Amino acid sequence: MKIELNPIGIIHTPFKTVENMPIQPSAAKDVTGTIEIFHEYADGLCDLDGFSHIYIIFHLHKVKSYKLKVIPFLDTVERGIFATRSPARPNAVGLSVAEIVSVKENIIEIRGVDMLDGSPIIDIKPFVPDFDDYGKIRIGWFEGKAG
């Protein structure tokens, strides 16, 4: 099975390299950036300005290989890649939640940017608390390490 994805836009951030780049949006609460949606997809932004936050699905375009086990940030123990948020994944796909500052024409200004400048945007989806509330959550090995 072959899957083809075409970018719908590109993100512009202050992070030109991975050094000193925040590893999660919670570490970048005040960092702003813009998502430039390509003109052929701009009509899809209609009504997005009514939401406060979006999920951003993007390509980790600088990742060249993957590992099935990694030692993640916040830990000293090797973990399975799917139990981490490490970018060294079999499919170099990233997911972040960001706050919408504004939507003007084909540009979304966002806050909470933890992405590398130039990352291709695969999709965006609105954050909806009623849909995204899962009740009691377990966080595995992150327990006591996150937050």
XYZ file of N, CA and C in Angstrom:
441
model
N 0.839 -1.174 0.000
C 0.000 0.000 0.000
C 0.886 1.240 0.000
N 0.575 2.150 -0.892
C 1.321 3.398 -0.969
C 0.402 4.545 -0.555
N 0.912 5.411 0.294
C 0.172 6.586 0.746
C 0.883 7.816 0.206
N 0.132 8.682 -0.420
C 0.708 9.935 -0.899
C 0.063 11.093 -0.162
N 0.883 11.972 0.349
C 0.411 13.174 1.024
C 1.033 14.380 0.336
N 0.240 15.390 0.134
C 0.735 16.632 -0.451
C 0.609 17.736 0.585
N 1.677 18.493 0.815
C 1.601 19.580 1.785
C 0.531 20.594 1.385
N -0.144 21.145 2.395
C -1.131 22.195 2.158
C -0.553 23.568 2.488
N 0.645 23.572 3.051
C 1.273 24.833 3.419
C 2.629 24.599 4.041
N 3.157 25.658 4.628
C 4.483 25.607 5.251
C 4.450 26.482 6.505
N 5.223 26.090 7.504
C 5.269 26.883 8.740
C 6.526 27.753 8.753
N 6.344 28.957 9.262
C 7.461 29.893 9.428
C 7.634 30.121 10.923
N 8.813 29.773 11.433
C 9.096 29.879 12.865
C 10.465 30.508 13.075
N 10.779 30.898 14.313
C 12.116 31.425 14.584
C 13.191 30.343 14.654
N 12.817 29.066 14.544
C 13.765 27.970 14.757
C 14.300 27.439 13.434
N 15.514 27.868 13.100
C 16.143 27.465 11.835
C 16.888 26.139 11.968
N 17.244 25.764 13.216
C 17.899 24.492 13.494
C 17.228 23.882 14.727
N 17.481 22.593 14.960
C 16.848 21.933 16.105
C 17.493 22.309 17.432
N 18.708 22.873 17.400
C 19.355 23.307 18.630
C 18.542 24.434 19.250
N 18.254 24.313 20.532
C 17.490 25.296 21.317
C 16.025 25.421 20.898
N 15.545 24.515 20.081
C 14.137 24.516 19.708
C 13.351 23.818 20.808
N 12.218 24.368 21.240
C 11.416 23.682 22.262
C 10.974 22.312 21.755
N 10.875 21.343 22.668
C 10.508 19.999 22.218
C 9.009 19.732 22.293
N 8.258 20.622 22.921
C 6.804 20.486 22.998
C 6.201 21.885 23.040
N 4.942 22.056 22.603
C 4.313 23.375 22.652
C 4.268 23.981 24.052
N 4.165 23.159 25.098
C 4.108 23.696 26.459
C 5.394 24.426 26.841
N 6.500 24.121 26.165
C 7.767 24.814 26.419
C 7.939 26.025 25.509
N 6.930 26.292 24.681
C 7.011 27.394 23.725
C 5.756 28.260 23.778
N 5.187 28.409 24.964
C 3.891 29.090 25.102
C 3.850 30.484 24.498
N 4.951 31.219 24.536
C 4.959 32.594 24.039
C 5.618 32.733 22.663
N 6.040 31.637 22.077
C 6.703 31.686 20.772
C 5.640 31.724 19.671
N 5.776 32.707 18.779
C 4.808 32.832 17.689
C 5.431 32.450 16.358
N 4.566 32.110 15.442
C 4.970 31.778 14.088
C 3.762 31.901 13.186
N 3.953 31.608 11.926
C 2.839 31.660 10.989
C 2.795 30.391 10.153
N 1.583 30.002 9.840
C 1.359 28.922 8.884
C 0.876 29.572 7.606
N 1.622 29.358 6.545
C 1.236 29.863 5.231
C 0.546 28.722 4.490
N -0.748 28.858 4.311
C -1.502 27.854 3.563
C -1.378 28.205 2.083
N -1.060 27.224 1.260
C -0.934 27.482 -0.168
C -2.280 27.973 -0.713
N -2.216 28.881 -1.676
C -3.413 29.573 -2.162
C -4.520 28.622 -2.611
N -4.167 27.497 -3.198
C -5.213 26.576 -3.673
C -6.008 25.937 -2.535
N -5.510 26.065 -1.293
C -6.210 25.513 -0.121
C -6.773 26.609 0.795
N -6.579 27.872 0.456
C -6.938 28.980 1.337
C -8.434 29.026 1.658
N -9.302 28.630 0.733
C -10.741 28.640 1.025
C -11.087 27.710 2.186
N -10.259 26.728 2.452
C -10.493 25.810 3.559
C -10.328 26.463 4.928
N -9.793 27.682 4.978
C -9.619 28.399 6.244
C -10.885 29.122 6.693
N -11.899 29.137 5.851
C -13.156 29.798 6.195
C -13.677 29.253 7.528
N -14.016 30.131 8.454
C -14.581 29.831 9.780
C -13.559 29.364 10.812
N -12.296 29.189 10.433
C -11.289 28.744 11.399
C -11.050 29.791 12.486
N -11.251 31.059 12.172
C -10.978 32.121 13.149
C -11.905 32.080 14.358
N -12.929 31.258 14.342
C -13.814 31.096 15.493
C -13.281 30.131 16.537
N -12.175 29.473 16.255
C -11.572 28.508 17.179
C -10.360 29.145 17.866
N -10.064 28.680 19.071
C -8.912 29.223 19.799
C -7.636 28.428 19.536
N -7.766 27.126 19.249
C -6.594 26.266 19.085
C -6.787 25.316 17.909
N -5.664 24.902 17.346
C -5.685 23.909 16.263
C -4.647 22.833 16.510
N -4.947 21.655 15.984
C -3.945 20.604 15.844
C -3.228 20.873 14.528
N -1.926 20.738 14.545
C -1.122 20.915 13.338
C -0.404 19.603 13.066
N -0.651 19.047 11.909
C 0.001 17.805 11.498
C 1.013 18.200 10.426
N 2.274 17.878 10.661
C 3.325 18.363 9.777
C 4.378 17.291 9.536
N 5.161 17.500 8.513
C 6.236 16.574 8.165
C 7.514 17.008 8.882
N 8.134 16.076 9.581
C 9.422 16.326 10.246
C 10.504 16.201 9.164
N 10.619 17.230 8.344
C 11.376 17.169 7.099
C 12.893 17.032 7.258
N 13.412 17.213 8.438
C 14.858 17.054 8.656
C 15.219 15.683 9.239
N 14.222 14.875 9.568
C 14.486 13.537 10.105
C 14.888 12.628 8.945
N 16.044 12.016 9.057
C 16.577 11.191 7.968
C 16.487 9.691 8.233
N 16.300 9.309 9.496
C 16.204 7.882 9.815
C 15.355 7.737 11.073
N 15.064 6.511 11.407
C 14.255 6.268 12.599
C 14.897 5.192 13.449
N 14.428 5.135 14.701
C 14.844 4.113 15.651
C 13.584 3.572 16.297
N 13.545 2.293 16.553
C 12.376 1.716 17.210
C 12.456 1.819 18.724
N 13.650 2.090 19.259
C 13.832 2.340 20.681
C 14.737 3.547 20.842
N 14.334 4.440 21.758
C 15.094 5.663 22.010
C 15.102 5.946 23.505
N 16.057 6.753 23.941
C 16.035 7.278 25.309
C 15.445 8.676 25.184
N 14.205 8.855 25.624
C 13.545 10.145 25.433
C 13.982 11.199 26.436
N 13.733 12.439 26.058
C 13.896 13.559 26.973
C 13.050 13.254 28.208
N 13.480 13.620 29.364
C 12.829 13.377 30.661
C 13.049 11.971 31.192
N 13.873 11.163 30.541
C 14.059 9.796 31.004
C 15.494 9.349 30.749
N 15.858 8.245 31.380
C 17.187 7.659 31.178
C 17.074 6.216 30.710
N 15.849 5.774 30.491
C 15.579 4.391 30.103
C 15.161 4.348 28.639
N 15.656 3.346 27.924
C 15.260 3.171 26.532
C 13.784 2.774 26.455
N 13.044 3.424 25.557
C 11.606 3.193 25.399
C 11.288 2.922 23.934
N 10.184 2.245 23.695
C 9.712 2.050 22.326
C 9.303 3.387 21.726
N 9.631 3.599 20.468
C 9.376 4.879 19.810
C 7.917 5.311 19.923
N 6.978 4.349 19.893
C 5.562 4.701 19.916
C 5.072 5.055 21.325
N 5.935 4.906 22.320
C 5.635 5.336 23.686
C 6.375 6.634 24.003
N 6.859 7.308 22.961
C 7.580 8.571 23.127
C 7.065 9.584 22.107
N 7.584 10.782 22.243
C 7.291 11.817 21.254
C 8.545 12.170 20.457
N 9.494 11.275 20.437
C 10.726 11.486 19.691
C 10.416 11.674 18.203
N 11.149 12.558 17.519
C 10.918 12.749 16.085
C 11.486 11.629 15.216
N 12.314 10.759 15.759
C 12.962 9.694 14.966
C 12.001 8.534 14.724
N 10.926 8.803 13.969
C 9.821 7.862 13.792
C 9.858 7.223 12.409
N 9.255 6.038 12.268
C 9.209 5.408 10.939
C 8.551 6.294 9.880
N 7.511 6.995 10.238
C 6.908 8.005 9.361
C 7.132 9.341 10.048
N 7.867 10.206 9.419
C 8.294 11.463 10.036
C 7.144 12.469 10.075
N 6.152 12.164 10.940
C 4.973 13.005 11.076
C 4.954 13.597 12.482
N 4.786 14.909 12.553
C 4.696 15.602 13.824
C 3.279 16.079 14.092
N 2.966 16.251 15.363
C 1.657 16.733 15.793
C 1.861 17.743 16.906
N 1.294 18.926 16.745
C 1.361 19.954 17.778
C -0.002 20.606 17.907
N -0.243 21.169 19.084
C -1.424 21.994 19.310
C -0.918 23.412 19.491
N -1.556 24.363 18.815
C -1.149 25.758 18.940
C -2.383 26.642 19.080
N -2.170 27.786 19.692
C -3.227 28.776 19.846
C -3.287 29.646 18.592
N -4.474 29.887 18.091
C -4.654 30.783 16.947
C -4.636 32.225 17.457
N -3.761 33.029 16.891
C -3.721 34.457 17.187
C -4.608 35.192 16.180
N -4.472 34.832 14.897
C -5.299 35.448 13.863
C -5.291 34.579 12.614
N -6.308 34.793 11.786
C -6.389 34.159 10.472
C -6.691 35.275 9.481
N -5.756 35.508 8.561
C -5.925 36.562 7.556
C -5.525 35.997 6.200
N -6.489 35.982 5.297
C -6.287 35.432 3.960
C -5.759 34.007 4.085
N -4.526 33.741 3.643
C -3.986 32.376 3.696
C -2.951 32.193 4.810
N -2.936 33.109 5.793
C -1.941 33.075 6.872
C -2.629 32.878 8.223
N -2.157 31.888 8.971
C -2.618 31.663 10.340
C -1.459 32.035 11.258
N -1.650 33.048 12.082
C -0.637 33.379 13.087
C -0.960 32.547 14.321
N 0.058 31.878 14.857
C -0.149 30.977 15.984
C 0.833 31.270 17.110
N 0.476 30.803 18.311
C 1.331 30.909 19.497
C 1.478 29.511 20.077
N 2.698 29.202 20.556
C 2.993 27.872 21.095
C 3.726 27.041 20.064
N 4.650 27.693 19.369
C 5.335 27.083 18.223
C 6.538 26.256 18.676
N 6.517 24.981 18.356
C 7.645 24.087 18.660
C 8.127 23.362 17.403
N 7.947 23.991 16.251
C 8.266 23.351 14.978
C 9.429 24.050 14.290
N 10.129 23.302 13.505
C 11.262 23.820 12.752
C 10.763 24.656 11.578
N 11.407 25.779 11.339
C 11.060 26.633 10.221
C 11.112 25.838 8.915
N 10.097 26.028 8.093
C 10.065 25.359 6.800
C 9.397 24.002 6.809
N 8.892 23.564 7.958
C 8.228 22.257 8.011
C 6.970 22.286 7.147
N 6.817 21.299 6.260
C 5.608 21.226 5.438
C 4.399 20.851 6.291
N 3.297 21.551 6.083
C 2.054 21.287 6.806
C 1.246 20.261 6.014
N 0.856 19.196 6.697
C 0.052 18.144 6.070
C -1.430 18.426 6.257
N -1.811 18.885 7.459
C -3.217 19.157 7.740
C -3.319 19.988 9.009
N -4.443 20.647 9.172
C -4.790 21.305 10.428
C -6.222 20.921 10.763
N -6.498 20.841 12.051
C -7.844 20.497 12.521
C -8.133 21.326 13.764
N -9.376 21.749 13.941
C -9.687 22.539 15.137
C -9.680 21.674 16.388
N -9.228 22.270 17.481
C -9.303 21.626 18.792
C -10.696 21.893 19.340
N -11.411 20.835 19.709
C -12.771 20.943 20.239
C -12.815 20.193 21.564
N -12.875 20.905 22.699
C -12.814 20.245 24.011
C -13.835 19.126 24.193
N -15.044 19.304 23.694
C -16.052 18.248 23.855
C -15.649 16.957 23.145
N -14.900 17.070 22.073
C -14.450 15.890 21.324
C -13.133 15.352 21.862
N -12.325 16.242 22.443
C -10.967 15.886 22.841
C -10.797 15.652 24.334
N -11.908 15.525 25.068
C -11.862 15.232 26.499
C -12.059 13.729 26.685
N -11.038 13.073 27.199
C -11.079 11.620 27.332
C -11.206 11.148 28.765
N -11.589 12.053 29.672
C -11.768 11.652 31.062
C -10.442 11.344 31.738
N -10.433 10.291 32.539
C -9.216 9.908 33.263
C -8.167 9.409 32.279
N -7.012 10.013 32.327
C -5.929 9.723 31.391
C -4.762 9.084 32.141
N -4.179 8.057 31.555
C -2.931 7.480 32.070
C -1.799 7.954 31.169
N -0.646 8.260 31.745
C 0.462 8.754 30.941
C 1.711 7.880 31.057
N 1.520 6.623 31.382
C 2.616 5.646 31.341
C 3.869 6.106 32.069
N 5.021 5.914 31.416
C 6.294 6.223 32.044
C 6.491 7.715 32.287
N 5.659 8.572 31.688
C 5.736 10.019 31.929
C 5.255 10.389 33.332
N 4.524 9.504 33.993
C 3.963 9.783 35.321
C 5.059 10.324 36.248
N 4.831 11.505 36.796
C 5.784 12.121 37.703
C 6.922 12.852 37.011
N 7.006 12.756 35.679
C 8.087 13.416 34.941
C 7.596 14.610 34.145
N 6.369 14.530 33.680
C 5.825 15.619 32.859
C 5.274 16.706 33.756
N 5.184 17.906 33.167
C 4.531 19.017 33.868
C 5.402 19.737 34.746
